[in-house]
């Protein structure tokens, strides 16, 4: 039987689920694996699924897809746009959308498994397919590892994965070495003293303290990081207060930090901590601020030899011009935990999901940043074709390259 990948993709797109809540998605995955006659285990790292195809002697290739969606209100206007809602970790009712394309990743991995099972005569070795939860929390890969996925399944000789991205459909982006940045997510809580809005002198205002901190943090990258390195300090959320005439007692900031290497990481983290503490002190805070690390992601580093093999295999399959070096992305991924923990090399590549004509028009007009929605945008909408076909083919070509 042949999987109807378009219907599968649209179904997943309509039913996105937040991190560690991917129960319906996992159910769709296991139903398709069962249809394909592939052995699997579910509930690994809470909602993860791993499957194995054994086909004689040869290397073990891990293929990884992430499954989770994001708290984003979909505005694509597509007929199959999501209207789903979910409950986030803080207990808030939020809109949910596959704004990062993980629905495409799951669909393509299932499509690739079907092809590889059909073509079993043409290769030997073992394929492990990992359907990972909670990539967006930077926690799913580690949860699966903590739950023994590396012991319960044949260990990888190589880990492969892919991400759909706003490049023209048909174009692949991959580079040897650091492909994606390392990242930390921090929650900073600054403590003041609450009181009446008419009597600021009797309070310690955490809103002014937080505002000064946000501005001062803008100097971290410009004044502390080597200009040849790429780093990012983003304050993605700031919360304090409930009413205009009440000075609240505390303010909470959430930070996303990105860096290409450990040296930049140390410098940025050190500076952020100094700024936060100094601004609290400058405001006369009576209690020092707290800084909690919510997640830490390592840089995604592609093994140079394996990347060279993949680039030439993709060149043969898709044409030489189809593979570009996109440079390092400041986004981060947790896929590399599977490679780091097992000592296997990793190759993680990007493939385009944008209508090539729309992309070319935006390039000509100089409006790519404005007109081509990126991952996590409420307008992110990969074109279904040929994105699906390319994503399946890429996984098949890559797997076959590293299998016997
Ligand atoms: Zn994402
Ligand atoms: Zn993603």
Short mmCIF file of C-alpha atoms and ligand atoms in Angstrom, two decimals:
data_model
loop_
_atom_site.label_atom_id
_atom_site.label_comp_id
_atom_site.label_asym_id
_atom_site.label_seq_id
_atom_site.Cartn_x
_atom_site.Cartn_y
_atom_site.Cartn_z
CA UNK A 1 0.00 0.00 0.00
CA UNK A 2 1.12 3.55 -0.54
CA UNK A 3 0.83 6.24 2.11
CA UNK A 4 -1.11 9.33 1.00
CA UNK A 5 1.51 11.82 2.15
CA UNK A 6 -0.42 14.95 1.21
CA UNK A 7 -3.43 13.91 3.30
CA UNK A 8 -1.14 12.89 6.11
CA UNK A 9 0.61 16.28 6.07
CA UNK A 10 -2.67 18.21 6.00
CA UNK A 11 -4.05 16.11 8.85
CA UNK A 12 -0.97 16.79 10.99
CA UNK A 13 -1.04 20.49 10.07
CA UNK A 14 -4.68 20.75 11.18
CA UNK A 15 -3.95 19.03 14.49
CA UNK A 16 -0.78 20.56 15.94
CA UNK A 17 0.17 19.74 19.52
CA UNK A 18 2.44 21.56 21.98
CA UNK A 19 5.71 20.12 23.27
CA UNK A 20 5.36 16.87 25.26
CA UNK A 21 1.65 16.77 24.36
CA UNK A 22 2.12 15.09 20.96
CA UNK A 23 -0.14 12.14 21.77
CA UNK A 24 -2.39 12.36 18.72
CA UNK A 25 0.63 12.90 16.48
CA UNK A 26 2.40 9.91 18.01
CA UNK A 27 -0.79 7.90 17.45
CA UNK A 28 -0.83 8.86 13.76
CA UNK A 29 2.85 7.90 13.50
CA UNK A 30 2.40 4.50 15.17
CA UNK A 31 -0.68 3.73 13.04
CA UNK A 32 1.35 4.39 9.87
CA UNK A 33 4.33 2.38 11.18
CA UNK A 34 1.96 -0.51 11.87
CA UNK A 35 0.54 -0.19 8.31
CA UNK A 36 4.10 -0.38 6.98
CA UNK A 37 4.82 -3.43 9.15
CA UNK A 38 7.62 -1.61 11.00
CA UNK A 39 8.49 -2.56 14.59
CA UNK A 40 8.27 0.38 17.06
CA UNK A 41 8.07 1.46 20.69
CA UNK A 42 6.04 4.43 21.88
CA UNK A 43 5.99 6.58 25.01
CA UNK A 44 9.78 7.07 24.96
CA UNK A 45 10.63 10.33 26.71
CA UNK A 46 6.89 10.79 27.39
CA UNK A 47 5.50 11.10 23.85
CA UNK A 48 8.39 9.97 21.61
CA UNK A 49 8.28 7.05 19.18
CA UNK A 50 11.22 5.07 17.81
CA UNK A 51 11.04 2.46 15.07
CA UNK A 52 13.57 0.02 13.65
CA UNK A 53 13.98 -1.59 10.23
CA UNK A 54 16.52 -4.45 10.34
CA UNK A 55 17.88 -5.53 6.99
CA UNK A 56 21.00 -7.63 7.47
CA UNK A 57 24.63 -6.64 7.99
CA UNK A 58 25.72 -3.05 7.74
CA UNK A 59 25.77 0.31 9.48
CA UNK A 60 23.00 1.65 11.68
CA UNK A 61 21.57 4.94 10.42
CA UNK A 62 19.34 7.05 12.67
CA UNK A 63 16.79 9.30 10.98
CA UNK A 64 15.22 11.87 13.25
CA UNK A 65 12.06 14.00 12.91
CA UNK A 66 10.61 16.27 15.59
CA UNK A 67 6.84 16.35 16.18
CA UNK A 68 5.85 19.38 18.28
CA UNK A 69 4.10 22.63 17.34
CA UNK A 70 4.14 26.14 18.79
CA UNK A 71 1.83 28.57 20.63
CA UNK A 72 1.30 30.72 17.52
CA UNK A 73 -2.06 31.84 16.07
CA UNK A 74 -2.04 30.66 12.45
CA UNK A 75 -2.69 33.48 9.94
CA UNK A 76 -1.80 31.72 6.70
CA UNK A 77 -5.37 31.69 5.40
CA UNK A 78 -4.79 28.16 4.10
CA UNK A 79 -7.83 25.90 3.71
CA UNK A 80 -6.15 23.53 6.15
CA UNK A 81 -5.00 26.21 8.63
CA UNK A 82 -4.99 25.22 12.28
CA UNK A 83 -7.64 26.49 14.68
CA UNK A 84 -6.32 24.25 17.45
CA UNK A 85 -5.73 25.40 21.00
CA UNK A 86 -3.70 23.94 23.79
CA UNK A 87 -2.63 24.48 27.39
CA UNK A 88 0.93 25.74 27.77
CA UNK A 89 3.22 24.77 30.69
CA UNK A 90 2.09 27.86 32.65
CA UNK A 91 -1.55 26.71 32.34
CA UNK A 92 -2.57 29.30 29.73
CA UNK A 93 -5.02 28.45 26.95
CA UNK A 94 -3.09 29.29 23.75
CA UNK A 95 -3.48 28.94 19.97
CA UNK A 96 -1.36 26.16 18.47
CA UNK A 97 0.19 26.04 15.00
CA UNK A 98 2.80 23.97 13.18
CA UNK A 99 4.75 27.20 12.63
CA UNK A 100 8.12 25.44 12.46
CA UNK A 101 7.18 22.77 9.90
CA UNK A 102 7.62 19.75 12.15
CA UNK A 103 4.46 18.33 10.52
CA UNK A 104 6.47 18.27 7.28
CA UNK A 105 9.35 16.52 9.06
CA UNK A 106 7.10 13.75 10.41
CA UNK A 107 5.37 13.25 7.05
CA UNK A 108 8.65 13.04 5.14
CA UNK A 109 10.18 10.57 7.57
CA UNK A 110 7.15 8.27 7.23
CA UNK A 111 7.34 8.64 3.43
CA UNK A 112 11.06 7.83 3.48
CA UNK A 113 10.51 4.75 5.65
CA UNK A 114 7.91 3.49 3.21
CA UNK A 115 10.37 3.92 0.33
CA UNK A 116 13.27 2.32 2.20
CA UNK A 117 11.12 -0.68 3.18
CA UNK A 118 9.98 -1.04 -0.45
CA UNK A 119 13.60 -0.86 -1.65
CA UNK A 120 15.00 -3.33 0.91
CA UNK A 121 16.75 -5.31 -1.85
CA UNK A 122 18.92 -2.30 -2.65
CA UNK A 123 20.52 -1.77 0.79
CA UNK A 124 21.55 -3.56 3.95
CA UNK A 125 22.02 -2.45 7.53
CA UNK A 126 19.65 -1.05 10.14
CA UNK A 127 17.49 2.05 10.15
CA UNK A 128 16.25 3.58 13.37
CA UNK A 129 13.58 6.26 12.90
CA UNK A 130 13.15 8.65 15.80
CA UNK A 131 9.97 10.72 16.14
CA UNK A 132 11.03 13.15 18.82
CA UNK A 133 8.81 15.26 21.08
CA UNK A 134 9.44 18.75 22.48
CA UNK A 135 12.19 20.06 20.22
CA UNK A 136 10.82 23.56 20.80
CA UNK A 137 11.47 23.17 24.52
CA UNK A 138 14.97 21.88 23.79
CA UNK A 139 14.08 18.92 25.99
CA UNK A 140 12.72 16.08 23.85
CA UNK A 141 15.98 14.51 22.68
CA UNK A 142 17.34 14.39 26.22
CA UNK A 143 14.03 12.98 27.48
CA UNK A 144 14.25 10.13 24.95
CA UNK A 145 17.90 9.49 25.87
CA UNK A 146 17.06 9.53 29.59
CA UNK A 147 14.35 6.98 28.80
CA UNK A 148 16.97 4.67 27.26
CA UNK A 149 16.40 5.10 23.51
CA UNK A 150 20.12 4.56 22.89
CA UNK A 151 20.04 1.25 24.79
CA UNK A 152 16.63 0.04 23.63
CA UNK A 153 17.53 0.48 19.94
CA UNK A 154 20.68 -0.31 17.93
CA UNK A 155 23.18 2.50 18.51
CA UNK A 156 23.79 4.86 15.60
CA UNK A 157 26.81 4.86 13.31
CA UNK A 158 25.47 8.18 12.05
CA UNK A 159 22.59 10.50 13.00
CA UNK A 160 20.75 12.29 10.17
CA UNK A 161 18.03 14.90 10.31
CA UNK A 162 16.50 17.71 8.29
CA UNK A 163 14.56 20.94 8.77
CA UNK A 164 12.27 22.74 6.36
CA UNK A 165 13.28 26.36 5.96
CA UNK A 166 12.49 29.51 3.96
CA UNK A 167 14.75 28.67 1.04
CA UNK A 168 13.23 28.07 -2.42
CA UNK A 169 11.71 24.59 -2.74
CA UNK A 170 14.28 22.35 -4.43
CA UNK A 171 17.25 24.01 -2.70
CA UNK A 172 19.16 22.29 0.12
CA UNK A 173 21.38 24.08 2.62
CA UNK A 174 24.09 22.31 4.57
CA UNK A 175 27.54 23.17 5.85
CA UNK A 176 30.35 21.25 7.49
CA UNK A 177 31.15 22.31 11.05
CA UNK A 178 28.87 24.57 13.06
CA UNK A 179 25.51 24.56 11.31
CA UNK A 180 23.43 25.99 14.13
CA UNK A 181 24.19 28.02 17.24
CA UNK A 182 24.34 26.90 20.85
CA UNK A 183 21.59 28.38 22.98
CA UNK A 184 20.48 28.98 26.54
CA UNK A 185 17.02 29.99 27.66
CA UNK A 186 17.00 31.98 30.92
CA UNK A 187 14.27 33.23 33.22
CA UNK A 188 15.29 36.30 35.21
CA UNK A 189 13.20 37.45 38.17
CA UNK A 190 13.90 40.92 39.57
CA UNK A 191 12.57 41.82 42.99
CA UNK A 192 11.42 45.26 44.07
CA UNK A 193 9.01 46.45 46.75
CA UNK A 194 5.38 46.92 45.76
CA UNK A 195 3.15 49.80 46.73
CA UNK A 196 0.80 52.56 45.59
CA UNK A 197 1.43 54.06 42.15
CA UNK A 198 1.12 57.55 43.66
CA UNK A 199 3.93 56.91 46.17
CA UNK A 200 6.91 55.67 44.14
CA UNK A 201 9.37 56.89 46.76
CA UNK A 202 8.02 54.26 49.16
CA UNK A 203 8.59 51.46 46.68
CA UNK A 204 11.40 49.85 44.70
CA UNK A 205 9.97 49.79 41.19
CA UNK A 206 10.81 46.50 39.42
CA UNK A 207 9.39 47.79 36.11
CA UNK A 208 11.98 50.56 35.88
CA UNK A 209 14.62 48.05 37.01
CA UNK A 210 13.58 45.59 34.29
CA UNK A 211 13.39 48.32 31.63
CA UNK A 212 16.93 49.49 32.41
CA UNK A 213 18.10 45.88 32.31
CA UNK A 214 16.55 45.27 28.90
CA UNK A 215 18.26 48.35 27.45
CA UNK A 216 21.63 47.55 29.00
CA UNK A 217 21.44 43.97 27.72
CA UNK A 218 21.46 45.40 24.19
CA UNK A 219 25.16 46.19 24.69
CA UNK A 220 26.14 42.58 25.42
CA UNK A 221 26.60 41.55 21.80
CA UNK A 222 27.89 44.90 20.55
CA UNK A 223 30.49 45.39 23.32
CA UNK A 224 31.43 41.90 24.57
CA UNK A 225 31.38 39.51 21.62
CA UNK A 226 34.16 39.30 19.02
CA UNK A 227 32.68 41.03 15.93
CA UNK A 228 33.72 38.00 13.86
CA UNK A 229 31.43 35.78 15.93
CA UNK A 230 27.66 35.72 15.66
CA UNK A 231 25.71 36.02 18.89
CA UNK A 232 22.19 37.03 19.86
CA UNK A 233 20.61 38.29 23.09
CA UNK A 234 16.83 38.48 22.83
CA UNK A 235 14.45 39.39 25.65
CA UNK A 236 11.41 37.50 24.37
CA UNK A 237 9.03 38.13 27.24
CA UNK A 238 8.70 40.64 30.05
CA UNK A 239 5.94 40.55 32.63
CA UNK A 240 5.22 42.78 35.60
CA UNK A 241 2.23 44.43 37.15
CA UNK A 242 -1.55 44.23 36.78
CA UNK A 243 -2.85 47.79 37.10
CA UNK A 244 -1.77 51.38 36.47
CA UNK A 245 -1.86 52.51 40.09
CA UNK A 246 -0.03 49.59 41.64
CA UNK A 247 3.74 49.29 41.60
CA UNK A 248 4.30 45.53 41.54
CA UNK A 249 6.75 43.60 43.68
CA UNK A 250 8.59 41.80 40.91
CA UNK A 251 9.29 41.60 37.18
CA UNK A 252 10.05 38.52 35.11
CA UNK A 253 12.13 38.47 31.92
CA UNK A 254 12.74 35.54 29.59
CA UNK A 255 15.92 35.60 27.53
CA UNK A 256 17.06 33.62 24.52
CA UNK A 257 20.84 33.61 24.02
CA UNK A 258 22.72 32.24 20.98
CA UNK A 259 26.41 31.74 20.29
CA UNK A 260 28.65 29.79 17.94
CA UNK A 261 31.11 28.45 20.54
CA UNK A 262 31.86 28.00 24.24
CA UNK A 263 34.04 31.10 24.48
CA UNK A 264 31.27 33.38 23.26
CA UNK A 265 28.85 31.52 25.54
CA UNK A 266 30.96 32.17 28.64
CA UNK A 267 31.34 35.84 27.79
CA UNK A 268 27.66 36.43 27.04
CA UNK A 269 26.41 34.52 30.09
CA UNK A 270 28.89 36.31 32.34
CA UNK A 271 27.92 39.73 31.03
CA UNK A 272 24.18 39.03 31.23
CA UNK A 273 24.56 38.00 34.84
CA UNK A 274 26.63 41.12 35.65
CA UNK A 275 24.09 43.44 34.00
CA UNK A 276 21.11 41.85 35.77
CA UNK A 277 22.79 41.99 39.19
CA UNK A 278 24.14 45.51 38.70
CA UNK A 279 20.82 46.95 37.54
CA UNK A 280 19.06 45.40 40.54
CA UNK A 281 21.69 46.94 42.78
CA UNK A 282 21.46 50.29 40.99
CA UNK A 283 17.71 50.29 41.74
CA UNK A 284 18.36 49.55 45.41
CA UNK A 285 16.80 46.07 45.29
CA UNK A 286 16.78 44.49 48.74
CA UNK A 287 16.79 40.97 47.35
CA UNK A 288 19.17 39.86 44.59
CA UNK A 289 17.61 38.77 41.28
CA UNK A 290 17.37 35.09 40.39
CA UNK A 291 18.57 33.70 37.07
CA UNK A 292 17.31 30.25 36.15
CA UNK A 293 18.52 28.32 33.09
CA UNK A 294 15.44 26.75 31.49
CA UNK A 295 17.31 24.89 28.78
CA UNK A 296 20.75 24.59 27.25
CA UNK A 297 21.30 23.47 23.68
CA UNK A 298 24.72 22.57 22.30
CA UNK A 299 25.81 23.88 18.90
CA UNK A 300 24.71 21.67 16.01
CA UNK A 301 28.02 20.60 14.48
CA UNK A 302 28.03 18.67 11.21
CA UNK A 303 30.77 16.08 10.83
CA UNK A 304 32.96 17.34 7.94
CA UNK A 305 33.62 13.96 6.21
CA UNK A 306 30.01 12.81 6.43
CA UNK A 307 28.79 16.23 5.27
CA UNK A 308 31.05 16.02 2.19
CA UNK A 309 29.56 12.59 1.37
CA UNK A 310 26.03 13.91 1.81
CA UNK A 311 26.69 16.99 -0.35
CA UNK A 312 27.97 14.85 -3.23
CA UNK A 313 25.08 12.39 -2.87
CA UNK A 314 22.59 15.29 -2.95
CA UNK A 315 24.47 16.79 -5.92
CA UNK A 316 24.04 13.51 -7.85
CA UNK A 317 20.37 13.20 -6.84
CA UNK A 318 19.19 16.80 -7.20
CA UNK A 319 21.78 18.51 -9.44
CA UNK A 320 24.96 20.29 -8.40
CA UNK A 321 23.34 23.72 -7.99
CA UNK A 322 20.74 22.34 -5.59
CA UNK A 323 23.01 22.31 -2.55
CA UNK A 324 24.24 25.57 -1.02
CA UNK A 325 26.19 26.51 2.11
CA UNK A 326 23.69 28.69 3.97
CA UNK A 327 26.18 29.78 6.63
CA UNK A 328 25.62 29.24 10.33
CA UNK A 329 22.04 29.68 11.47
CA UNK A 330 21.42 31.42 14.79
CA UNK A 331 18.58 28.99 15.47
CA UNK A 332 19.32 26.00 17.70
CA UNK A 333 18.36 22.35 17.75
CA UNK A 334 18.51 19.47 20.17
CA UNK A 335 19.09 16.79 17.49
CA UNK A 336 22.79 16.70 18.23
CA UNK A 337 22.25 15.15 21.68
CA UNK A 338 21.65 11.80 19.93
CA UNK A 339 25.05 12.10 18.22
CA UNK A 340 26.87 13.53 21.25
CA UNK A 341 25.59 10.86 23.64
CA UNK A 342 26.36 8.00 21.27
CA UNK A 343 29.65 9.35 19.88
CA UNK A 344 28.26 9.14 16.32
CA UNK A 345 28.75 11.80 13.64
CA UNK A 346 25.83 14.06 12.77
CA UNK A 347 24.63 15.61 9.55
CA UNK A 348 21.69 17.99 9.80
CA UNK A 349 20.54 19.81 6.68
CA UNK A 350 17.87 22.32 5.65
CA UNK A 351 15.57 22.08 2.69
CA UNK A 352 13.51 24.80 1.06
CA UNK A 353 9.75 25.07 1.34
CA UNK A 354 9.07 28.38 -0.43
CA UNK A 355 7.46 28.70 -3.85
CA UNK A 356 10.55 29.36 -6.05
CA UNK A 357 8.79 32.10 -8.06
CA UNK A 358 7.70 33.97 -4.94
CA UNK A 359 11.24 33.65 -3.59
CA UNK A 360 12.83 34.92 -6.81
CA UNK A 361 10.40 37.88 -6.87
CA UNK A 362 11.29 38.77 -3.28
CA UNK A 363 15.02 38.56 -4.04
CA UNK A 364 14.55 40.81 -7.08
CA UNK A 365 12.57 43.33 -5.00
CA UNK A 366 15.00 43.10 -2.08
CA UNK A 367 12.14 42.12 0.24
CA UNK A 368 13.05 38.57 1.34
CA UNK A 369 13.11 39.53 5.04
CA UNK A 370 9.67 41.15 4.79
CA UNK A 371 7.84 38.92 2.32
CA UNK A 372 9.11 35.42 2.99
CA UNK A 373 7.74 34.23 6.34
CA UNK A 374 10.28 32.41 8.49
CA UNK A 375 9.82 29.52 10.87
CA UNK A 376 7.75 30.54 13.95
CA UNK A 377 5.87 33.20 11.96
CA UNK A 378 2.04 32.98 12.00
CA UNK A 379 2.36 33.13 8.19
CA UNK A 380 4.85 30.24 7.83
CA UNK A 381 3.41 27.96 5.16
CA UNK A 382 5.66 25.64 3.16
CA UNK A 383 4.29 24.80 -0.29
CA UNK A 384 3.19 21.16 -0.07
CA UNK A 385 4.71 20.26 -3.45
CA UNK A 386 7.54 19.74 -4.15
CA UNK A 387 8.55 20.22 -0.49
CA UNK A 388 7.10 16.82 0.50
CA UNK A 389 8.72 14.96 -2.39
CA UNK A 390 12.11 16.63 -1.84
CA UNK A 391 12.02 15.96 1.89
CA UNK A 392 11.27 12.27 1.34
CA UNK A 393 13.88 11.92 -1.39
CA UNK A 394 16.54 13.68 0.70
CA UNK A 395 16.07 11.28 3.60
CA UNK A 396 16.14 8.27 1.26
CA UNK A 397 19.28 9.50 -0.56
CA UNK A 398 21.02 10.34 2.71
CA UNK A 399 20.12 7.05 4.39
CA UNK A 400 21.20 5.04 1.35
CA UNK A 401 24.51 6.92 1.23
CA UNK A 402 25.41 5.74 4.73
CA UNK A 403 23.83 2.24 4.61
CA UNK A 404 25.60 -0.65 2.92
ZN1 LIG B 1 11.16 25.90 15.83
ZN1 LIG B 2 11.88 23.43 14.20
#
